[in-house]
Amino acid sequence: MPSGDYDPETVEAKWQDRWVEANRYAYNGDAADPDTAFSIDSPPPTVSGSLHWGHVYGFTLQDFVARFNRMRGEDVYFPFGYDDNGIASERLAEDELGVRHQEYGRREFQEMTREVCDRYEAEFTEKMQRLGISIDWEQTYQTISPEVTRVSQLSFVDLYDQGREYRQRAPAIWCPECETAISQVETEDDEQPSHFHDIAFSIAGREETFTISTTRPELLPACVAVFVHPDDDENQYLVGERAEVPLFGQDVPIIEDDRVDMETGSGIVMCCTFGDQTDIEWYQAHDLDLRIAIDESGTLTEVAGEYEELSADEAGEAIVEDLDETGALLDRWEITHTVNVHERCGTGVEFLVKEQWYVELLDKTDEYLAAGREMDWYPDKMFTRYRNWIEGLQWDWAISRQRSSGIPFPVWYCDACDEVVVADKADLPVDPLVDDPPVGTCPECGHDEFVPEDDVFDTWATSSLTPLINAGWDWDEGAEEFTFENPELYQFDLRPQGHDIISFWLFHTVVKCYEHTGEVPFDSVMINGMVLDENREKMSKSKGNVVDPDEVVSEFPVDAARYWAAGSAVGDDLPYSEKGLRAGEKLLQKLWNASKLVESLTAEAPAPDAVDHHDLTELDRWLLASLDREIERLTGWFESREFSKARDELRGFFWHTFCDDYLEIAKQRIRAGGDGDAAADSAAYTLQLAHRRFLKLFSPTLAHVTEELWHDMHGEESVHTSGWPDPLGIDADFAAGETAMAVVGALRKYKSEDQLPMNEPLDRVDVWGDISGFEADISGVMHVEELNALRTRPEVESVVTGVDLDYSLVGPEFGSQVPDIEAGIEAGEYEVVDGVLHAAGAELNADMFEIEKERQYTGDGEMIESDDAVVIVHREA
RNA sequence: GGGCUCGUGGUCUAGUGGUAAUGACGCUUCCCUUACAAGGAAGAGGUCGGCGGUUCGAACCCGCCCGAGCCCA
């Protein structure tokens, strides 16, 4: 039985422990029917640090959906993954241990990374459980595990068999610090200080020179062309000539191209293989030479002549000095500009020509767009981002990485002819560095020596398989086909994630799963916004505005944080807000206190099956019928993931209609009635029933307090599996109920304004308005000695104060005449004849306007007017 | 630089063409009413980011600008 103040600290921890111990949220799995299984595929958090607000927010929203669907009888599959196979986890290990991966052997460093990740993963588990997220803790996976490795390698083999993967020497984005190729999406922009250089190039075969501007003089040895903009009249004479590169002497063409930025420097630029993306485009478009001057580690190659072996920075300085000496350096000044850096280490990226594996995307973008369109998007508007991303795609997807840790390519190459040998599906997972290829001799040339591929997959190549991992996708050797261990889970009902990862994570997942199964992996995606600080700005360590969820959860109830998380439209960014948490805390208290009162009033409540709903009092039926309407609305909001509407609506109904209006009356009635009093029994029954239903309705959001109250008061196992309430289908006179509540409100206001205590008796109250069946309840709660229903409206003196137009009718009918009509009314130049208003030459019929009157009551007592009723209070002086 | 999104009383939020703009937090005044003073009643507080346009009528539609967020260059 609830007593005293609510103690969330004890209560929440208790239920979190019990839920985990009892496997409360375990997926049953016996329903093999996809219609009764509700499956969720969350992107597994990258193991690169601790839990942050983004996790708390995202998982809390998912939990609302999970709990709601569990209440509706679905067998909810809510697994949890740890994404620990990528560069991010290696970085974590390096930072945590203060080491660099190059200092260790591959195996050794992998083990070090595993140890660090294990610690972080245990912490993650603990914290997720402390948030009360209803995850099935028997369904967890790590993306580095052998099982997932098998799935990931199967995916590679399948796509290779389908001809959707290819290996090519092509310009790749390269991080010289991490010494790996990275994808376009792993780079970001950074403002960095640099220098601009004006360098004199000579026109081949002439004495004449011209000026190019560059920030990267170390790339002079890689220069393969010079470009001029077609609109650049001043320099047009150069086009078609050839230029001689200073110091290095190569002879390169001068070409026109509209990708030249005329505003920067001299407007003439050199093209090097490769300095940036545009260089690559030019290289491909104009079939230029390839001169690789910088290698994998950022060191100059033999192409750079005497500068070979220098680092790019050193070479840059040396070249500038030498240019200066020969007089070719015309100018040099400091600038800051944006450079492309690797998001994990902040090092400026290079472009190298390497053998890399690619997944082909560009040929099927239309299909992938259609696949995205098949999913339900919450909110709808986020589909635009998916579409824009696909429409802007320029590159196929580079999936090879040169790292210590990660999932290896199941591939060997013939040492003689370079033929690709792929592992047999039955043998997966394999590590080509350890395992032998599936053939003894090359099927192409018969050679018997093989070179293992030592690259590993891009982390997204695996992260994009989570629906397949979760549904137990595997190759059946006997049947020679791919199968699912739990086919009922696929397609997944819900994909929850942030809007920041639509373009790569979601997109890649759709692509991969679609190619493997021919089906779109998700029925619906729910896109959440970012958590900002209290001033609506991004939380970042450098700004120092990061709020640690741990500290907040130790200070506030988890349910309060859940209340906050339901506080804005899904997809919009949500500012962290202590006020929001406090509001949540207050609601918990209110729910607790109201429950205590309900408990004390319902000790003598009749058994549920002893009551016929037709026998309940008018007010009780009104409350239950109103709750019916509430349930229907709430169900709709949950289905459309409009949690903030559900939250605010339920809170308002509970607090005001139930607590302020109904509960006060029921309390009065039960305490006034004796044993066997029918009206008291009716109230007790209604209170108990309504209270059960409120707990169910609150349970997806306020998961802990509802569980505690349910356990205490209704004694059954768990509110979270107690079933979502269906409307009872009770009839009630809503109009009379609302009028009755308005009368109570009017009397409360009267007492308040006259500074009377609420339990001050009133001698006599006359009411004009429909309150039939509610008289006794009104009298009881407002302590009215004599309540009279008037048959006629009380006599009042009316003064016309204005005319209220219904613009939705007047506007379309009279259009531009409206201002004239308004002016006429304003000036008093109008008259009403037979219900028709004449003004400014127009005739408005009765439903287009209403005459506003101010009423004055001249009879005995004091008149209070409310929406649907007139109330007159008589009191002895 | 481009795309998408958001911008509503001090703070957060509802509201996508019909005219006194929703609710919460905070604030002011009053009330100990035996569930709750972390409560109840009443009240103050808004040029709906800015400017222009469309319309009889705009928070809502269009254009430009400003600020914030995400993604991309």
Short mmCIF file of N, CA, C and O in Angstrom, two decimals, chain A residues 262-324:
data_model
loop_
_atom_site.label_atom_id
_atom_site.label_comp_id
_atom_site.label_asym_id
_atom_site.label_seq_id
_atom_site.Cartn_x
_atom_site.Cartn_y
_atom_site.Cartn_z
N MET A 262 37.41 31.40 -59.65
CA MET A 262 38.10 32.60 -60.14
C MET A 262 38.41 33.60 -59.04
O MET A 262 39.27 34.47 -59.18
N GLU A 263 37.68 33.49 -57.93
CA GLU A 263 37.80 34.48 -56.87
C GLU A 263 39.06 34.27 -56.03
O GLU A 263 39.52 35.17 -55.34
N THR A 264 39.57 33.04 -56.05
CA THR A 264 40.68 32.73 -55.16
C THR A 264 42.02 32.98 -55.84
O THR A 264 42.27 32.49 -56.94
N GLY A 265 42.88 33.74 -55.16
CA GLY A 265 44.23 34.01 -55.68
C GLY A 265 44.20 34.59 -57.08
O GLY A 265 43.37 35.44 -57.40
N SER A 266 45.07 34.07 -57.92
CA SER A 266 45.20 34.61 -59.28
C SER A 266 44.10 34.09 -60.19
O SER A 266 43.95 34.56 -61.32
N GLY A 267 43.35 33.10 -59.73
CA GLY A 267 42.31 32.53 -60.58
C GLY A 267 42.85 31.46 -61.52
O GLY A 267 42.09 30.86 -62.28
N ILE A 268 44.15 31.21 -61.45
CA ILE A 268 44.73 30.11 -62.23
C ILE A 268 45.21 29.08 -61.21
O ILE A 268 45.90 29.42 -60.25
N VAL A 269 44.81 27.83 -61.43
CA VAL A 269 45.18 26.82 -60.43
C VAL A 269 45.92 25.67 -61.07
O VAL A 269 45.76 25.38 -62.25
N MET A 270 46.73 24.99 -60.23
CA MET A 270 47.37 23.79 -60.72
C MET A 270 46.56 22.58 -60.26
O MET A 270 45.93 22.59 -59.22
N CYS A 271 46.61 21.55 -61.09
CA CYS A 271 45.94 20.29 -60.75
C CYS A 271 47.01 19.27 -60.43
O CYS A 271 47.91 19.04 -61.25
N CYS A 272 46.93 18.68 -59.21
CA CYS A 272 47.94 17.72 -58.80
C CYS A 272 47.24 16.40 -58.50
O CYS A 272 46.08 16.38 -58.11
N THR A 273 47.95 15.31 -58.65
CA THR A 273 47.34 14.01 -58.34
C THR A 273 47.88 13.52 -57.00
O THR A 273 48.97 12.98 -56.96
N PHE A 274 47.12 13.70 -55.90
CA PHE A 274 45.88 14.46 -55.87
C PHE A 274 45.88 15.37 -54.67
O PHE A 274 46.27 14.94 -53.59
N GLY A 275 45.39 16.56 -54.82
CA GLY A 275 45.34 17.49 -53.71
C GLY A 275 43.96 17.56 -53.10
O GLY A 275 43.80 17.68 -51.89
N ASP A 276 42.95 17.47 -53.95
CA ASP A 276 41.59 17.50 -53.43
C ASP A 276 40.65 16.82 -54.41
O ASP A 276 41.06 16.32 -55.46
N GLN A 277 39.39 16.86 -54.05
CA GLN A 277 38.36 16.20 -54.85
C GLN A 277 38.31 16.71 -56.29
O GLN A 277 38.13 15.93 -57.22
N THR A 278 38.47 18.01 -56.44
CA THR A 278 38.39 18.59 -57.79
C THR A 278 39.52 18.05 -58.66
O THR A 278 39.33 17.79 -59.86
N ASP A 279 40.70 17.87 -58.06
CA ASP A 279 41.82 17.29 -58.81
C ASP A 279 41.43 15.93 -59.38
O ASP A 279 41.78 15.60 -60.51
N ILE A 280 40.71 15.16 -58.59
CA ILE A 280 40.30 13.82 -59.03
C ILE A 280 39.33 13.94 -60.20
O ILE A 280 39.45 13.24 -61.20
N GLU A 281 38.40 14.88 -60.06
CA GLU A 281 37.44 15.08 -61.15
C GLU A 281 38.15 15.50 -62.44
O GLU A 281 37.85 15.02 -63.53
N TRP A 282 39.10 16.40 -62.29
CA TRP A 282 39.84 16.86 -63.46
C TRP A 282 40.66 15.73 -64.09
O TRP A 282 40.72 15.57 -65.29
N TYR A 283 41.29 14.97 -63.19
CA TYR A 283 42.11 13.84 -63.62
C TYR A 283 41.27 12.89 -64.48
O TYR A 283 41.72 12.43 -65.54
N GLN A 284 40.04 12.65 -64.00
CA GLN A 284 39.18 11.72 -64.74
C GLN A 284 38.61 12.36 -66.00
O GLN A 284 38.54 11.74 -67.06
N ALA A 285 38.21 13.63 -65.90
CA ALA A 285 37.53 14.29 -67.02
C ALA A 285 38.49 14.58 -68.17
O ALA A 285 38.11 14.55 -69.34
N HIS A 286 39.73 14.89 -67.87
CA HIS A 286 40.65 15.33 -68.93
C HIS A 286 41.74 14.30 -69.21
O HIS A 286 42.70 14.61 -69.92
N ASP A 287 41.58 13.10 -68.62
CA ASP A 287 42.52 12.01 -68.89
C ASP A 287 43.97 12.44 -68.68
O ASP A 287 44.81 12.34 -69.56
N LEU A 288 44.24 12.95 -67.49
CA LEU A 288 45.57 13.50 -67.20
C LEU A 288 46.56 12.42 -66.77
O LEU A 288 46.16 11.28 -66.49
N ASP A 289 47.82 12.77 -66.72
CA ASP A 289 48.84 11.86 -66.19
C ASP A 289 48.62 11.64 -64.71
O ASP A 289 47.92 12.40 -64.04
N LEU A 290 49.28 10.58 -64.18
CA LEU A 290 49.24 10.33 -62.76
C LEU A 290 50.65 10.50 -62.21
O LEU A 290 51.58 9.84 -62.66
N ARG A 291 50.81 11.42 -61.30
CA ARG A 291 52.12 11.61 -60.66
C ARG A 291 51.92 11.57 -59.15
O ARG A 291 51.42 12.53 -58.56
N ILE A 292 52.27 10.44 -58.56
CA ILE A 292 52.06 10.29 -57.12
C ILE A 292 53.29 10.79 -56.37
O ILE A 292 54.36 10.21 -56.46
N ALA A 293 53.10 11.87 -55.63
CA ALA A 293 54.25 12.48 -54.96
C ALA A 293 54.25 12.22 -53.45
O ALA A 293 55.24 12.44 -52.78
N ILE A 294 53.10 11.78 -52.93
CA ILE A 294 53.01 11.56 -51.48
C ILE A 294 52.53 10.14 -51.24
O ILE A 294 51.56 9.69 -51.87
N ASP A 295 53.22 9.41 -50.34
CA ASP A 295 52.85 8.01 -50.14
C ASP A 295 51.95 7.82 -48.92
O ASP A 295 51.48 8.78 -48.32
N GLU A 296 51.73 6.56 -48.55
CA GLU A 296 50.79 6.19 -47.49
C GLU A 296 51.04 6.89 -46.16
O GLU A 296 50.13 7.17 -45.42
N SER A 297 52.33 7.13 -45.87
CA SER A 297 52.63 7.70 -44.55
C SER A 297 52.78 9.22 -44.64
O SER A 297 53.22 9.84 -43.69
N GLY A 298 52.45 9.79 -45.78
CA GLY A 298 52.57 11.24 -45.93
C GLY A 298 53.98 11.67 -46.26
O GLY A 298 54.36 12.81 -46.03
N THR A 299 54.77 10.73 -46.81
CA THR A 299 56.16 11.01 -47.16
C THR A 299 56.28 11.18 -48.67
O THR A 299 55.61 10.50 -49.43
N LEU A 300 57.19 12.10 -49.10
CA LEU A 300 57.35 12.35 -50.54
C LEU A 300 58.03 11.16 -51.22
O LEU A 300 58.93 10.53 -50.66
N THR A 301 57.61 10.89 -52.43
CA THR A 301 58.13 9.74 -53.20
C THR A 301 59.26 10.19 -54.13
O THR A 301 59.61 11.36 -54.18
N GLU A 302 59.74 9.23 -54.92
CA GLU A 302 60.84 9.53 -55.83
C GLU A 302 60.44 10.56 -56.90
O GLU A 302 61.29 11.24 -57.46
N VAL A 303 59.16 10.66 -57.16
CA VAL A 303 58.67 11.69 -58.09
C VAL A 303 59.14 13.07 -57.65
O VAL A 303 59.32 13.98 -58.46
N ALA A 304 59.33 13.24 -56.34
CA ALA A 304 59.70 14.54 -55.79
C ALA A 304 61.19 14.81 -55.88
O ALA A 304 61.68 15.83 -55.38
N GLY A 305 61.93 13.89 -56.50
CA GLY A 305 63.36 14.11 -56.71
C GLY A 305 64.11 14.32 -55.41
O GLY A 305 64.03 13.48 -54.50
N GLU A 306 64.80 15.46 -55.32
CA GLU A 306 65.64 15.68 -54.14
C GLU A 306 64.84 15.80 -52.84
O GLU A 306 65.40 15.77 -51.76
N TYR A 307 63.54 15.97 -52.97
CA TYR A 307 62.73 16.12 -51.76
C TYR A 307 62.19 14.78 -51.25
O TYR A 307 61.48 14.71 -50.27
N GLU A 308 62.55 13.69 -51.95
CA GLU A 308 62.10 12.37 -51.55
C GLU A 308 62.47 12.10 -50.09
O GLU A 308 63.51 12.59 -49.62
N GLU A 309 61.61 11.35 -49.41
CA GLU A 309 61.83 10.98 -48.00
C GLU A 309 61.43 12.07 -47.01
O GLU A 309 61.35 11.80 -45.81
N LEU A 310 61.20 13.28 -47.48
CA LEU A 310 60.75 14.31 -46.55
C LEU A 310 59.26 14.13 -46.29
O LEU A 310 58.53 13.61 -47.13
N SER A 311 58.82 14.57 -45.09
CA SER A 311 57.38 14.56 -44.84
C SER A 311 56.74 15.70 -45.65
O SER A 311 57.45 16.61 -46.09
N ALA A 312 55.46 15.63 -45.83
CA ALA A 312 54.78 16.64 -46.64
C ALA A 312 55.05 18.05 -46.11
O ALA A 312 55.31 18.97 -46.88
N ASP A 313 55.00 18.20 -44.80
CA ASP A 313 55.23 19.53 -44.21
C ASP A 313 56.66 20.02 -44.46
O ASP A 313 56.88 21.16 -44.87
N GLU A 314 57.62 19.12 -44.20
CA GLU A 314 59.03 19.47 -44.42
C GLU A 314 59.27 19.83 -45.88
O GLU A 314 59.93 20.83 -46.20
N ALA A 315 58.70 19.01 -46.76
CA ALA A 315 58.89 19.24 -48.19
C ALA A 315 58.31 20.59 -48.59
O ALA A 315 58.91 21.34 -49.37
N GLY A 316 57.13 20.89 -48.02
CA GLY A 316 56.49 22.17 -48.33
C GLY A 316 57.42 23.32 -48.02
O GLY A 316 57.63 24.23 -48.85
N GLU A 317 58.02 23.28 -46.83
CA GLU A 317 58.91 24.37 -46.41
C GLU A 317 60.15 24.46 -47.31
O GLU A 317 60.55 25.54 -47.75
N ALA A 318 60.72 23.28 -47.58
CA ALA A 318 61.93 23.25 -48.41
C ALA A 318 61.65 23.79 -49.81
O ALA A 318 62.45 24.55 -50.37
N ILE A 319 60.51 23.38 -50.35
CA ILE A 319 60.17 23.83 -51.70
C ILE A 319 59.94 25.34 -51.74
O ILE A 319 60.40 26.03 -52.65
N VAL A 320 59.27 25.85 -50.72
CA VAL A 320 59.03 27.30 -50.66
C VAL A 320 60.36 28.05 -50.61
O VAL A 320 60.56 29.04 -51.32
N GLU A 321 61.29 27.55 -49.80
CA GLU A 321 62.61 28.18 -49.70
C GLU A 321 63.30 28.22 -51.06
O GLU A 321 63.84 29.25 -51.49
N ASP A 322 63.27 27.06 -51.73
CA ASP A 322 63.95 26.96 -53.02
C ASP A 322 63.27 27.82 -54.08
O ASP A 322 63.94 28.41 -54.94
N LEU A 323 61.93 27.89 -54.00
CA LEU A 323 61.21 28.76 -54.94
C LEU A 323 61.62 30.21 -54.75
O LEU A 323 61.83 30.96 -55.69
N ASP A 324 61.76 30.55 -53.48
CA ASP A 324 62.15 31.91 -53.13
C ASP A 324 63.53 32.23 -53.71
O ASP A 324 63.75 33.28 -54.29
#
